[in-house]
Tab-separated table of C-alpha atoms and ligand atoms in Angstrom:
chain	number	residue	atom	x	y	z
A	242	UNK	CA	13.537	38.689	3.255
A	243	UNK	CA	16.869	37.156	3.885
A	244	UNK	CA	19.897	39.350	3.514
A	245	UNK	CA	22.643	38.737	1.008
A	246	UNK	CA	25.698	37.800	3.068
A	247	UNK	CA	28.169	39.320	0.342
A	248	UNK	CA	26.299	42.492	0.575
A	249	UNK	CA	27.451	43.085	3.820
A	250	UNK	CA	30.197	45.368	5.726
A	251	UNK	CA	32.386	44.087	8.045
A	252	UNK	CA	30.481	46.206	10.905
A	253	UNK	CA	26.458	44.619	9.372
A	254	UNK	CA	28.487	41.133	9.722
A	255	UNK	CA	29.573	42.170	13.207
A	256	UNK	CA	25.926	43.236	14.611
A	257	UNK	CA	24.264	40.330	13.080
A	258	UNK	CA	26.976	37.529	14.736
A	259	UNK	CA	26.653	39.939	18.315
A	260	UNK	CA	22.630	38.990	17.513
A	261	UNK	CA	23.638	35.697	17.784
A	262	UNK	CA	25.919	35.624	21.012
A	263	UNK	CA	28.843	35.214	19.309
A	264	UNK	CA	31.862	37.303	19.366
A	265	UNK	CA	31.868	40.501	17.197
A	266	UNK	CA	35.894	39.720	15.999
A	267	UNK	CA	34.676	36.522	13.633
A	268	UNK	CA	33.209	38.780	11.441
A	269	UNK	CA	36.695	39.565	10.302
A	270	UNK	CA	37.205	35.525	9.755
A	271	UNK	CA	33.895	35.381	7.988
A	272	UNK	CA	34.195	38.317	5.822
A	273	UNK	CA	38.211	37.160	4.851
A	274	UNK	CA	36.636	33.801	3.496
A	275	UNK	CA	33.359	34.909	2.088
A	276	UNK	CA	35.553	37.251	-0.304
A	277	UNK	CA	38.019	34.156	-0.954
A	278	UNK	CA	34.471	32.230	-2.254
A	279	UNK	CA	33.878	29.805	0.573
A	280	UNK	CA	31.226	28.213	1.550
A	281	UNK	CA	29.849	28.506	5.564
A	282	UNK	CA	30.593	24.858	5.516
A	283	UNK	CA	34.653	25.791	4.742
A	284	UNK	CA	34.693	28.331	7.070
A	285	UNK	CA	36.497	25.769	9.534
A	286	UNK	CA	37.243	28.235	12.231
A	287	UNK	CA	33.808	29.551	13.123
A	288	UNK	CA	31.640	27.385	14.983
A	289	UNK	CA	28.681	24.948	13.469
A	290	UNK	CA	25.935	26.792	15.191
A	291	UNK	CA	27.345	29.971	13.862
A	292	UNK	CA	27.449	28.568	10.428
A	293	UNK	CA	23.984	27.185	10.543
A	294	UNK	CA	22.367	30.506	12.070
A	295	UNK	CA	24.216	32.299	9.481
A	296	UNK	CA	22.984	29.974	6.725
A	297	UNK	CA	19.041	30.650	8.398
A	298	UNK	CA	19.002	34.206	8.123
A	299	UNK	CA	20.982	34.691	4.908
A	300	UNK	CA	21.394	33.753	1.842
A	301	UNK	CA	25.015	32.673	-0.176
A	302	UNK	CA	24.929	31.769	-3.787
A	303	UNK	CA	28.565	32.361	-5.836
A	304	UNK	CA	27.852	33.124	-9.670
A	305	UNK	CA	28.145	29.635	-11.695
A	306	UNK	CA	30.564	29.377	-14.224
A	307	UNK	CA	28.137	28.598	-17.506
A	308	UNK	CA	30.594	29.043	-19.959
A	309	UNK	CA	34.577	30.288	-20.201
A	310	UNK	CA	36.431	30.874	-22.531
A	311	UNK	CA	40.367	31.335	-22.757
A	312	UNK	CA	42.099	33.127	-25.179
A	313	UNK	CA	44.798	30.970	-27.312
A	314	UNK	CA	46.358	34.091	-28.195
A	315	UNK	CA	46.694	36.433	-24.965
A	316	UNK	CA	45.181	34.205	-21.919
A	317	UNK	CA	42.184	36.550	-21.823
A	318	UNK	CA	39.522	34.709	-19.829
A	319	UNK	CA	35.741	35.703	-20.842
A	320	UNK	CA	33.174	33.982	-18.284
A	321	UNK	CA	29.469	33.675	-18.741
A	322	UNK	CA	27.980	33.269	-15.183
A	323	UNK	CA	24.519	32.204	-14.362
A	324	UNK	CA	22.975	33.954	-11.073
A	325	UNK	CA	20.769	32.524	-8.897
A	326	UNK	CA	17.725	33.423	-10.868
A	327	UNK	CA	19.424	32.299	-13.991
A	328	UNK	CA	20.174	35.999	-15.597
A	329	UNK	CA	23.002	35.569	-17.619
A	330	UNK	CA	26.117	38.056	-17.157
A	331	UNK	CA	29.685	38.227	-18.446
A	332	UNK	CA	32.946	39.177	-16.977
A	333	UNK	CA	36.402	39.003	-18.577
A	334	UNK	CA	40.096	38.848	-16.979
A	335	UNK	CA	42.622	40.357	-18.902
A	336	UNK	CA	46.723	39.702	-18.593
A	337	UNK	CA	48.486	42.340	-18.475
A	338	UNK	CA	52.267	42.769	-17.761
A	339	UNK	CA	51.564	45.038	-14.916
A	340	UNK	CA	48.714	42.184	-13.090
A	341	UNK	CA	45.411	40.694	-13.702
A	342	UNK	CA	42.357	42.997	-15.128
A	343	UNK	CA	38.780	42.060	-14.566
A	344	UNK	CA	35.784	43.860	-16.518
A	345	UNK	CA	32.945	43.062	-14.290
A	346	UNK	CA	28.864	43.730	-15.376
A	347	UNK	CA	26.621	45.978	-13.395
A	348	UNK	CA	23.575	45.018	-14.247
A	349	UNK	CA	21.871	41.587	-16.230
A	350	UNK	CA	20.957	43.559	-19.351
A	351	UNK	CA	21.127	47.671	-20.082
A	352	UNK	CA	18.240	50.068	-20.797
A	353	UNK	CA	20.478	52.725	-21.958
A	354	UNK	CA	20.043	51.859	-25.783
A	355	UNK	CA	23.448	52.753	-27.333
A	356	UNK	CA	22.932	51.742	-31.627
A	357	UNK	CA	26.321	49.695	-31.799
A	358	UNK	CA	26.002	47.818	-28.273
A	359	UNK	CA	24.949	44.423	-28.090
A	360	UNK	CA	24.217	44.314	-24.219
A	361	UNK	CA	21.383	46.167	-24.705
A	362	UNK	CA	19.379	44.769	-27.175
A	363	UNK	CA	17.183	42.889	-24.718
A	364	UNK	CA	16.852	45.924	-22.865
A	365	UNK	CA	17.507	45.489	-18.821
A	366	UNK	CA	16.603	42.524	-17.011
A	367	UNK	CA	17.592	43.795	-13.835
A	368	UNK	CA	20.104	45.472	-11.234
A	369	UNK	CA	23.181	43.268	-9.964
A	370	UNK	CA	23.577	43.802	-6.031
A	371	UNK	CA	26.704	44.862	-4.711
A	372	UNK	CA	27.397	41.293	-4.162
A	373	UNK	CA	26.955	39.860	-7.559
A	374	UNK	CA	29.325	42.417	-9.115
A	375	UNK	CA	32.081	41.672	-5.886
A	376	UNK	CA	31.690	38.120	-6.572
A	377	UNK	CA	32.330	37.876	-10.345
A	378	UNK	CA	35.838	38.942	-8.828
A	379	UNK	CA	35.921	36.597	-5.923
A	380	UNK	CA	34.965	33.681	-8.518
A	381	UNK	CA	37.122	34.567	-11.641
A	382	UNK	CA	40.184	35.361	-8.907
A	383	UNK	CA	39.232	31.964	-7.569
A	384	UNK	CA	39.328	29.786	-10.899
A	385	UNK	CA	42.711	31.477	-12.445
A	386	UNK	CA	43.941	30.752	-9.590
A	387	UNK	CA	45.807	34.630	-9.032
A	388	UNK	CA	45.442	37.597	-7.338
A	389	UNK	CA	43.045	40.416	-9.565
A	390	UNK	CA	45.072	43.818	-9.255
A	391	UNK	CA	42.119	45.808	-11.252
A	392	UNK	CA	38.599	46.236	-11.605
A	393	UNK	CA	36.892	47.962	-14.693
A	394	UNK	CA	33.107	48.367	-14.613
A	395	UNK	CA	32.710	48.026	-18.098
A	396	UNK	CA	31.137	45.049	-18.636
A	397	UNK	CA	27.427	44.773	-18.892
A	398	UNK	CA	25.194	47.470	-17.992
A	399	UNK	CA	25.272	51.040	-16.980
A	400	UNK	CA	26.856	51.236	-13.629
A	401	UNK	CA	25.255	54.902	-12.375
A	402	UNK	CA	22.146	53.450	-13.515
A	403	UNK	CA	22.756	51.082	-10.477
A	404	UNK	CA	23.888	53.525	-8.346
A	405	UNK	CA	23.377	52.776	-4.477
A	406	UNK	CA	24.761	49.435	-5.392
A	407	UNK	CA	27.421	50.278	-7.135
A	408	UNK	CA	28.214	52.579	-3.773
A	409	UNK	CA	27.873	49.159	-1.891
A	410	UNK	CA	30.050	47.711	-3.870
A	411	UNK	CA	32.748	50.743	-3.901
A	412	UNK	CA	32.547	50.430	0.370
A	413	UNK	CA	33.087	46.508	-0.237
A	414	UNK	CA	36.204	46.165	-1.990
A	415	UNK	CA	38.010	49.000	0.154
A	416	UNK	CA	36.873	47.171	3.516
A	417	UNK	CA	40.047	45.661	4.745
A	418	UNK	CA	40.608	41.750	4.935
A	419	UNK	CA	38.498	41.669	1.634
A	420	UNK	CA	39.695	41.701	-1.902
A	421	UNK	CA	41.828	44.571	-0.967
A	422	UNK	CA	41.807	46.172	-4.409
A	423	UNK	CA	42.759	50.162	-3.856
A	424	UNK	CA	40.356	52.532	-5.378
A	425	UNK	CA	43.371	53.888	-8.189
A	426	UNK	CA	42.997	50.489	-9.393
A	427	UNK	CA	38.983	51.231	-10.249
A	428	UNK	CA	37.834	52.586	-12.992
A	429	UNK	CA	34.040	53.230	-13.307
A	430	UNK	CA	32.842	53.998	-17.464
A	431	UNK	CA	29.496	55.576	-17.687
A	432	UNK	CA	27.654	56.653	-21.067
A	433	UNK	CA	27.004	60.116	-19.196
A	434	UNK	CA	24.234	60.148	-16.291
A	435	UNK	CA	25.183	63.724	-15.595
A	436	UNK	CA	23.385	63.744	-12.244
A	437	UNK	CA	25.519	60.952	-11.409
A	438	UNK	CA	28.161	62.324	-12.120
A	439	UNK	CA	28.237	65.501	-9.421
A	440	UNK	CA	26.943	63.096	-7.118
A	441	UNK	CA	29.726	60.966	-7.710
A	442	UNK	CA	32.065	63.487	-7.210
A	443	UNK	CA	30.848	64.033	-3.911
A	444	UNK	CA	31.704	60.803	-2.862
A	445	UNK	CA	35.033	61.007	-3.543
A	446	UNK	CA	36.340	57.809	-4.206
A	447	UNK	CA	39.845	57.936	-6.257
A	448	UNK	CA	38.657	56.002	-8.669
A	449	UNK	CA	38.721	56.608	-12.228
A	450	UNK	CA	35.717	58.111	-14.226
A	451	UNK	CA	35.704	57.106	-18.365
A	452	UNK	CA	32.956	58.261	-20.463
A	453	UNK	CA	31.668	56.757	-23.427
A	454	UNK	CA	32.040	59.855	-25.797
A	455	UNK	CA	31.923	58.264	-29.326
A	456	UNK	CA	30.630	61.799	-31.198
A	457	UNK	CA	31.616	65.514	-31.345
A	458	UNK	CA	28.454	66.766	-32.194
A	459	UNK	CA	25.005	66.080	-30.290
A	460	UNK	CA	22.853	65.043	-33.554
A	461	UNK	CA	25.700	62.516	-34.315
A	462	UNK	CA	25.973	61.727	-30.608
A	463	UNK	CA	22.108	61.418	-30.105
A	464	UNK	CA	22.223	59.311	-32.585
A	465	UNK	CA	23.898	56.550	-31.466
A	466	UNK	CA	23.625	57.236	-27.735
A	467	UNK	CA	19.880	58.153	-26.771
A	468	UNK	CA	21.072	59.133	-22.959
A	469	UNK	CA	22.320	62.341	-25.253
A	470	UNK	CA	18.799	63.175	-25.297
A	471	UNK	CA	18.337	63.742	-22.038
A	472	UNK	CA	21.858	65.462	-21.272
A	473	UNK	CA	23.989	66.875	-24.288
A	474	UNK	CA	27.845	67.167	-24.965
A	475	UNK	CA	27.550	70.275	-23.320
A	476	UNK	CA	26.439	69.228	-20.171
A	477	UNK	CA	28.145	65.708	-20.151
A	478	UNK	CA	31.214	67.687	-20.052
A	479	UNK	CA	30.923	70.216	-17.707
A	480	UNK	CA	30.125	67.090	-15.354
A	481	UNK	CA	33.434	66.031	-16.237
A	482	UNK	CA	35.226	69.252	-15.498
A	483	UNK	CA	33.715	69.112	-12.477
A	484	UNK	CA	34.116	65.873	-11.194
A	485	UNK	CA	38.563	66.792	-12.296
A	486	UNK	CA	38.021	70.067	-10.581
A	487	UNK	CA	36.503	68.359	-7.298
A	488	UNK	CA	38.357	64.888	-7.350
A	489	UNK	CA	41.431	65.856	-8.944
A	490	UNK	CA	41.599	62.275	-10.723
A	491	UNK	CA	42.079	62.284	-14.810
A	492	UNK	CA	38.992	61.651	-17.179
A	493	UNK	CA	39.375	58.874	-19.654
A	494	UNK	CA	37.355	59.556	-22.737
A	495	UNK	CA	36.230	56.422	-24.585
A	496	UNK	CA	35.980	57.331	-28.328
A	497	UNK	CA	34.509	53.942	-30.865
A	498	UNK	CA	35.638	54.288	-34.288
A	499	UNK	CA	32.585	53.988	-36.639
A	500	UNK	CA	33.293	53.988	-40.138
A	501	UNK	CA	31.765	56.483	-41.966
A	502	UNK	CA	30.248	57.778	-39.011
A	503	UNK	CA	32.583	59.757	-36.128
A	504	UNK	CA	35.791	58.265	-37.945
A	505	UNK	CA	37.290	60.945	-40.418
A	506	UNK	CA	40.139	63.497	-39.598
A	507	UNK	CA	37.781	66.065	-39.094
A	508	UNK	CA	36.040	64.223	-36.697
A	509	UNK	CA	39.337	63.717	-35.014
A	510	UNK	CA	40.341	67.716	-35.408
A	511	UNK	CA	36.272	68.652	-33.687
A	512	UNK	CA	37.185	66.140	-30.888
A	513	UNK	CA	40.636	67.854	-30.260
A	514	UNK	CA	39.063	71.037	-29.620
A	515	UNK	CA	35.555	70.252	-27.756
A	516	UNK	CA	38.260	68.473	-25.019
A	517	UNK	CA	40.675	70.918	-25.249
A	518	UNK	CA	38.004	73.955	-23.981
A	519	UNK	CA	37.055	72.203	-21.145
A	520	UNK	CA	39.984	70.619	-20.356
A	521	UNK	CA	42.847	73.289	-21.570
A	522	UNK	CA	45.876	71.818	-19.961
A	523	UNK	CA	44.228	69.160	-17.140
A	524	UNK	CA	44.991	66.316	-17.813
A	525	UNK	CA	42.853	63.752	-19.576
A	526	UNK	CA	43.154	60.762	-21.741
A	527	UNK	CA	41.734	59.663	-24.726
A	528	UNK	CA	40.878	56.142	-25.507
A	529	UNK	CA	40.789	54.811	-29.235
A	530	UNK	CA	38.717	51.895	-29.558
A	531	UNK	CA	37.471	50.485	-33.521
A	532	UNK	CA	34.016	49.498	-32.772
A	533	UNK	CA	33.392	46.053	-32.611
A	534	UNK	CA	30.905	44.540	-35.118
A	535	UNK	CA	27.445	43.612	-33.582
A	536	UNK	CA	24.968	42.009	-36.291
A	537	UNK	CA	22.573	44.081	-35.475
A	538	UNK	CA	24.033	47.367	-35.295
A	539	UNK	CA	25.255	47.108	-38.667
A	540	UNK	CA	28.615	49.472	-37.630
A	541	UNK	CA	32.054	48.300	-38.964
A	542	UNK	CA	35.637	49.860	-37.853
A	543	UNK	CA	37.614	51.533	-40.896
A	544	UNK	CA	40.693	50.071	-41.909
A	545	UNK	CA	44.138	50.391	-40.102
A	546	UNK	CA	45.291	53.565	-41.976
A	547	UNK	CA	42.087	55.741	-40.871
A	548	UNK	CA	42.720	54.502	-37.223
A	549	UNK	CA	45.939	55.837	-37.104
A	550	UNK	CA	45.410	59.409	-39.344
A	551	UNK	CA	42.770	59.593	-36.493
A	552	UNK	CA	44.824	59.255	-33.545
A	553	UNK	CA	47.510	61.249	-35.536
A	554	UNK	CA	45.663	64.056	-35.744
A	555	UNK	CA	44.570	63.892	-32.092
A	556	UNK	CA	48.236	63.280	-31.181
A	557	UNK	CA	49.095	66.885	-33.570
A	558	UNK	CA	46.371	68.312	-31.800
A	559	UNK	CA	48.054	67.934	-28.402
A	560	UNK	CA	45.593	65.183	-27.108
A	561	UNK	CA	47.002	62.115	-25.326
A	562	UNK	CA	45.312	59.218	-27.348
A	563	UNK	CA	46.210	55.589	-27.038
A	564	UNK	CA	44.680	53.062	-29.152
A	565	UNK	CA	42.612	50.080	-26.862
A	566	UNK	CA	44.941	47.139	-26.959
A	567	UNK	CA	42.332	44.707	-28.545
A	568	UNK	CA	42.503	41.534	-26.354
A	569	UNK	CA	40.980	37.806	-26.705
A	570	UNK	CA	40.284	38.466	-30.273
A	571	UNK	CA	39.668	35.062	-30.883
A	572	UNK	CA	36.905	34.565	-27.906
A	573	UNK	CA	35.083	37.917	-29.133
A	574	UNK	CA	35.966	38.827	-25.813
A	575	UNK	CA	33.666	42.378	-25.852
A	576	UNK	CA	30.842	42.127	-23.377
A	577	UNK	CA	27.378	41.633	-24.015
A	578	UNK	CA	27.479	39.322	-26.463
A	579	UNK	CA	27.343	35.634	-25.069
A	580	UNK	CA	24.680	37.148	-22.550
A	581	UNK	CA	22.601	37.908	-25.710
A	582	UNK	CA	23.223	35.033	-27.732
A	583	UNK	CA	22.381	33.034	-25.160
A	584	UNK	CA	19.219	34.768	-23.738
A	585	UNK	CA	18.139	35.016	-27.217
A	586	UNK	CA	18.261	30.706	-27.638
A	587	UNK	CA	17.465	30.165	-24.325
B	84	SAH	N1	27.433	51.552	-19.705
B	84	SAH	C1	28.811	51.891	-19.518
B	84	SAH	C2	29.731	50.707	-19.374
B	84	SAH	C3	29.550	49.552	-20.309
B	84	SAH	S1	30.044	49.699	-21.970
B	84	SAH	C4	29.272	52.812	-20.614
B	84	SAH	O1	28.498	53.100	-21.512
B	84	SAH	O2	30.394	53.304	-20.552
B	84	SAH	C5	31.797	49.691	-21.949
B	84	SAH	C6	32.409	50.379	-23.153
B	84	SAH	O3	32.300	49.569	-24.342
B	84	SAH	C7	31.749	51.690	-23.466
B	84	SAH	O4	32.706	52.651	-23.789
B	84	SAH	C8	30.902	51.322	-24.674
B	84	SAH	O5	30.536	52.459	-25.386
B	84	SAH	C9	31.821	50.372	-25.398
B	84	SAH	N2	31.178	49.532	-26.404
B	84	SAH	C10	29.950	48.989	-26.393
B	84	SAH	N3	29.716	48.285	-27.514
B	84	SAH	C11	30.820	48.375	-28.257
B	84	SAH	C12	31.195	47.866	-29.543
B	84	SAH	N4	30.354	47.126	-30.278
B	84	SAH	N5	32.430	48.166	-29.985
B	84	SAH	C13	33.292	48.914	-29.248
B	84	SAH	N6	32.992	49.411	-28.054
B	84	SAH	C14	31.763	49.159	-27.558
């Protein structure tokens, strides 16, 4: 089997051109311009029988731009890609004052089976190699046209569910002359593969953990979130004190805001104090986010005044909360969806 040229390390790139003869330092050349999204037939500085012995032993195929769509309200940029098998994934670039956001997928499709998400009603198609989730950033920084100053795997898929790729993938952006995107700029959400989670810790990349939380109890979290099943709030948690204790990096807690489900002051009060005995004073953040609808799931956000009493009451409660600045609301720029409205036609 051919090897995936965007799957490999500077050093892999190195041994395979000293294979060939040629000089181990133009694996730094190829490297710079395979993570700028060139071709081996751009890549003017490295010789043609380079380039065509590359092109025989591996294989180079960019994500296709199927779809985009650009927000008339905030710029937000929501691509639908098509690999080179045809599985359909999103990404989305998001402007913010401080640089260029991307939320990339992890995998074509999610097994994890959360009630109110729509990238998982097809269930999972498959993994995403390191390479297809470093080049939805090499082709979205490549169409806007700017440099991407942050990556959030929150798109698509569960990425510890992936988890020697997402490693990959980690070791890829650090390697210099690549994207050169510093791990504080990473953030890495997860709906709780506690396992994961201490092994992640072990790695210790300064990235940044978030956990998709969305209950305060486990029947109300199993619920919604079967991977409660296997690992409860308990659990989940003490993961999370661990990974703070061992990393020293802040957990960001994602909360959704289901009406009449995890939405009501008291709600908001339970939450306050489950963090607040695990975390005491560490710091931690808590992210408010009104679920977005999905047909399918049925779930609706409350109205503006029980999104704030909530967050008021986390705020009285000592918690850090910030609401989600809701971007590209006119593209329905949440993830999962154009994947599954197209799979489902297609
Ligand atoms: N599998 C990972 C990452 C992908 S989901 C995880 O579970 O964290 C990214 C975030 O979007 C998660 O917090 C997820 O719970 C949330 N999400 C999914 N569907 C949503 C919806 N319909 N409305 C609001 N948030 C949603």
């Amino acid at each position: 089997m051919k090897k995936e040229i965007l799957c490999m390390m500077p050093s892999e790139l190195e041994e395979l051109l000293l294979g060939f003869g040629e000089k181990a330092y133009k694996a730094k050349q190829i490297f710079a311009w395979l993570h700028r999204g060139a071709g081996f037939d751009e890549m003017s500085d490295i010789s043609k029988k380079t380039r065509a012995l590359l092109e025989e032993s591996t294989t180079l195929v960019y994500p296709s731009i199927v779809q985009k769509q650009v927000s008339g309200l905030d710029g937000t940029v929501k691509y639908l890609f098509s690999m080179y098998d045809g599985q359909l994934i999103e990404s989305v670039v998001m402007r913010y004052k401080h640089g260029n956001s991307i939320c990339i997928s992890s995998q074509a499709g999610c097994r994890m089976g959360c009630k109110f998400c729509a990238s998982t009603l097809g269930g999972k198609a498959r993994d995403l190699s390191a390479g297809e989730m470093l080049s939805q950033i090499i082709v979205a920084q490549k169409d806007i046209g700017e440099r991407i100053d942050n990556v959030v795997m929150m798109g698509i898929g569960e990425p510890l569910d992936n988890y020697d790729n997402v490693i990959r993938f980690l070791d890829l952006v650090g390697a210099k002359g690549g994207l050169n995107i510093g791990y504080r700029h990473i953030s890495l959400s997860t709906c709780g593969l506690v396992d994961k989670i201490y092994r992640l810790a072990e790695e210790s990349y300064p990235i940044t953990l978030s956990i998709s939380l969305h209950a305060t109890s486990d029947s109300e979290r199993s619920e919604i979130m079967p991977i409660n099943k296997k690992w409860g709030i308990d659990e989940l948690l003490s993961a999370c004190r661990a990974y703070f204790d061992k990393t020293g990096r802040r957990i960001s807690f994602e909360y959704t805001l289901i009406h009449g489900k995890n939405d009501s002051p008291a709600h908001a009060k339970h939450l306050a104090g489950l963090l607040l005995r695990y975390f005491d004073k560490s710091p931690f953040h808590v992210n408010i986010i009104p679920v977005n609808n999905v047909t399918e799931s049925g779930f609706t956000a409350g109205d503006e005044s029980s999104i704030k009493r909530f967050i008021d009451v986390l705020e009285r409660s000592g918690v850090n909360a910030t609401r989600r600045r809701k971007l590209g609301s006119d593209i329905d720029a949440s993830c999962g969806q154009l994947r599954h409205n197209n799979t489902k036609n297609g």
